Amino acid sequence: VQEQDMAGFVSVSQPLPAEHRKGRLSSPPSQSLLMKQGDRTARYTIFGGKFANKGARSTILSAVFSGISAFSSGLKPAGAHTGSHFPLMMADGEARAAPPRKDGKKKVLMLLSDTGGGHKASARAIEAALDEFYPGKFMCEITDIWTDYGAWPYSTAVESYQFMAKNPWCWRMFYYLGESTITQCAAQKIANLRCYANFRAYIESFAPDIVVSVHPLCQTLPIKILEDMGGGKRKVPFVTVITDLGSASATWFHKGVDLCCVPGDAVERLAFRNGLKPAQVKKHGLPVRQGFWNAGARRSEGKRVRQSLKLEDLPTVLVVGGGDGVGGLEKVAANVGERLKEFDGKAQVVVVCGKNEKVKAALEERPWPDNVSVKVLGFVTNMDDYMVAADCLVTKAGPGTIAEASITGLPTMLSGFLPGQEAGNIPYVTQNGFGGFEKDPRKLADCVKTWLGQPDKLAEMSERASRVGMVHARATKDIAREIAELAL
């Protein structure tokens, strides 16, 4: 460990969750050590109990020796934490006393909760744009701050979201309760009590030059921490990148941000309604994965891409359910396949199940009509190729998938939506003329069969989708430019 890589050590008395996570130790409540080495951050627990894995002993020894090295190299004791020392007489180090980075890179901290795949996908897309257009200028860290540093129950946000996504009535209650000003105020006070110390420890350790939030619950507490770190005045720029499309929760909008990037007119109106000033709001579209930046130009390459994916050269329906494979995916795919039995000729269905292994196994075992070729996939990293290969898309109303489909010029049939933030995505597709919405799987399958039999209608919808998608195709680059201008 090189001295210039040290970014400090902090300690808090905070119980870790009981469940094991990769890279963590299982122990009762104890002291936590947050360590920053180079481009990686790790949080360790030092406790006189059993280690959770065989590699833990070397991890702890590394942490201890690295801590001694850093402390002896000049990291000052943190007066605010007097009396809260690590075992082995290792005192807390102050992150802001650490030597500055010698590579000259600006540090970008991207905050999210990994509730659905869209938030992390957007963060990675922005990171890729910064790397491509500003090589060597930035070092990015993408952190699920609620899971990694939040106290219970905040640390279970991902699991809770997955449950509610499969039970929309539960999500509806949670979402609209969370829109209440009283509820938001109470929730923030509790989060401040439970998570402030851990969040601040992490943020001070990373010492960002700019913070970017890509999640509606990553504004209020991080901004408060940055203000406290600056002695009451925030010195680190803060950017919110909204990853919802046709509507958005009020929790996205914090009056203290330097910049709020919105995807379109509907969310821009919400930003102004929630008190943001015009100078704070920039309309850039939705950030999308790098493979989609130029996907619109590949619309005519469907035959070649189908061949490269080992698909048959047939009219093709792509059925997806997001990274978690939700949205009644199994019923929708089964109905589409069965209805295409009556299609005039052969057809093809590609089903992307994401991380839902149960649905994937069920669809793989299912018998399909003789004239329908079906390919069932798990999680894929080349969704742009499958969208280029398809003639139409069936999906739940996730904002990222809709934006990517519009870039690709792909007619889109929506099969469902989460109440609240995804409700506005339905008119975004239907009113712009590049798709439809049908909750009944049988009626949806009828519509898809009709689309495949009308190539002219598909071509018209594809053209309309492409017009909508132009803003999203350049959004990631424009947002990266905004971040760079604030940070450099």
Short mmCIF file of N, CA, C and O in Angstrom, two decimals, residues 3 9 27 35 58 90 110 136 173 200 202 216 228 254 285 395 424 426 469:
data_model
loop_
_atom_site.label_atom_id
_atom_site.label_comp_id
_atom_site.label_asym_id
_atom_site.label_seq_id
_atom_site.Cartn_x
_atom_site.Cartn_y
_atom_site.Cartn_z
N GLU A 3 1.76 5.25 0.29
CA GLU A 3 1.29 6.33 1.15
C GLU A 3 0.31 7.23 0.44
O GLU A 3 -0.70 7.65 1.00
N PHE A 9 -8.84 6.66 7.64
CA PHE A 9 -9.58 5.63 8.34
C PHE A 9 -10.60 6.28 9.26
O PHE A 9 -10.33 7.31 9.86
N SER A 27 -20.27 -10.87 12.38
CA SER A 27 -19.91 -10.68 13.78
C SER A 27 -21.02 -9.94 14.49
O SER A 27 -21.88 -9.33 13.87
N MET A 35 -11.85 1.52 4.96
CA MET A 35 -10.51 1.71 4.43
C MET A 35 -10.57 2.03 2.95
O MET A 35 -11.32 1.39 2.20
N SER A 58 -6.26 -12.81 6.63
CA SER A 58 -5.31 -11.98 5.89
C SER A 58 -5.90 -10.60 5.62
O SER A 58 -5.19 -9.59 5.61
N MET A 90 -5.18 1.10 17.81
CA MET A 90 -5.07 1.85 16.55
C MET A 90 -6.09 2.97 16.57
O MET A 90 -7.29 2.74 16.61
N MET A 110 -20.70 8.35 -7.32
CA MET A 110 -22.06 8.16 -7.82
C MET A 110 -22.85 7.33 -6.81
O MET A 110 -22.46 6.20 -6.49
N GLY A 136 -8.40 9.81 -18.52
CA GLY A 136 -7.41 10.14 -17.51
C GLY A 136 -7.78 11.28 -16.59
O GLY A 136 -6.99 11.65 -15.71
N MET A 173 -48.86 1.34 -2.16
CA MET A 173 -49.02 1.88 -0.82
C MET A 173 -47.73 2.57 -0.36
O MET A 173 -47.75 3.69 0.17
N ARG A 200 -21.40 9.50 6.49
CA ARG A 200 -20.36 10.53 6.55
C ARG A 200 -18.97 9.90 6.57
O ARG A 200 -18.04 10.41 5.92
N TYR A 202 -18.01 7.15 5.21
CA TYR A 202 -17.67 6.72 3.85
C TYR A 202 -17.36 7.91 2.94
O TYR A 202 -16.37 7.90 2.20
N PRO A 216 -33.68 8.46 -6.36
CA PRO A 216 -34.48 9.48 -5.67
C PRO A 216 -34.22 9.59 -4.17
O PRO A 216 -34.56 10.60 -3.56
N ASP A 228 -22.30 19.72 6.24
CA ASP A 228 -21.63 19.63 7.53
C ASP A 228 -20.12 19.50 7.37
O ASP A 228 -19.35 20.07 8.15
N HIS A 254 -34.29 18.16 -4.97
CA HIS A 254 -33.74 18.85 -3.80
C HIS A 254 -33.30 20.25 -4.23
O HIS A 254 -32.52 20.39 -5.17
N GLY A 285 -32.47 14.14 -21.76
CA GLY A 285 -32.81 12.75 -22.07
C GLY A 285 -32.33 11.83 -20.96
O GLY A 285 -31.79 12.26 -19.94
N THR A 395 -42.41 -5.49 -23.00
CA THR A 395 -41.71 -5.20 -21.76
C THR A 395 -42.63 -4.53 -20.76
O THR A 395 -43.65 -3.96 -21.14
N GLY A 424 -46.37 7.26 -15.72
CA GLY A 424 -46.22 8.24 -16.80
C GLY A 424 -45.52 7.71 -18.03
O GLY A 424 -45.52 8.37 -19.09
N ILE A 426 -46.43 5.06 -19.67
CA ILE A 426 -47.42 4.53 -20.61
C ILE A 426 -47.78 5.57 -21.67
O ILE A 426 -47.64 5.31 -22.87
N GLY A 469 -36.19 8.78 -29.80
CA GLY A 469 -34.95 8.28 -29.23
C GLY A 469 -33.72 9.14 -29.47
O GLY A 469 -32.68 8.92 -28.82
#
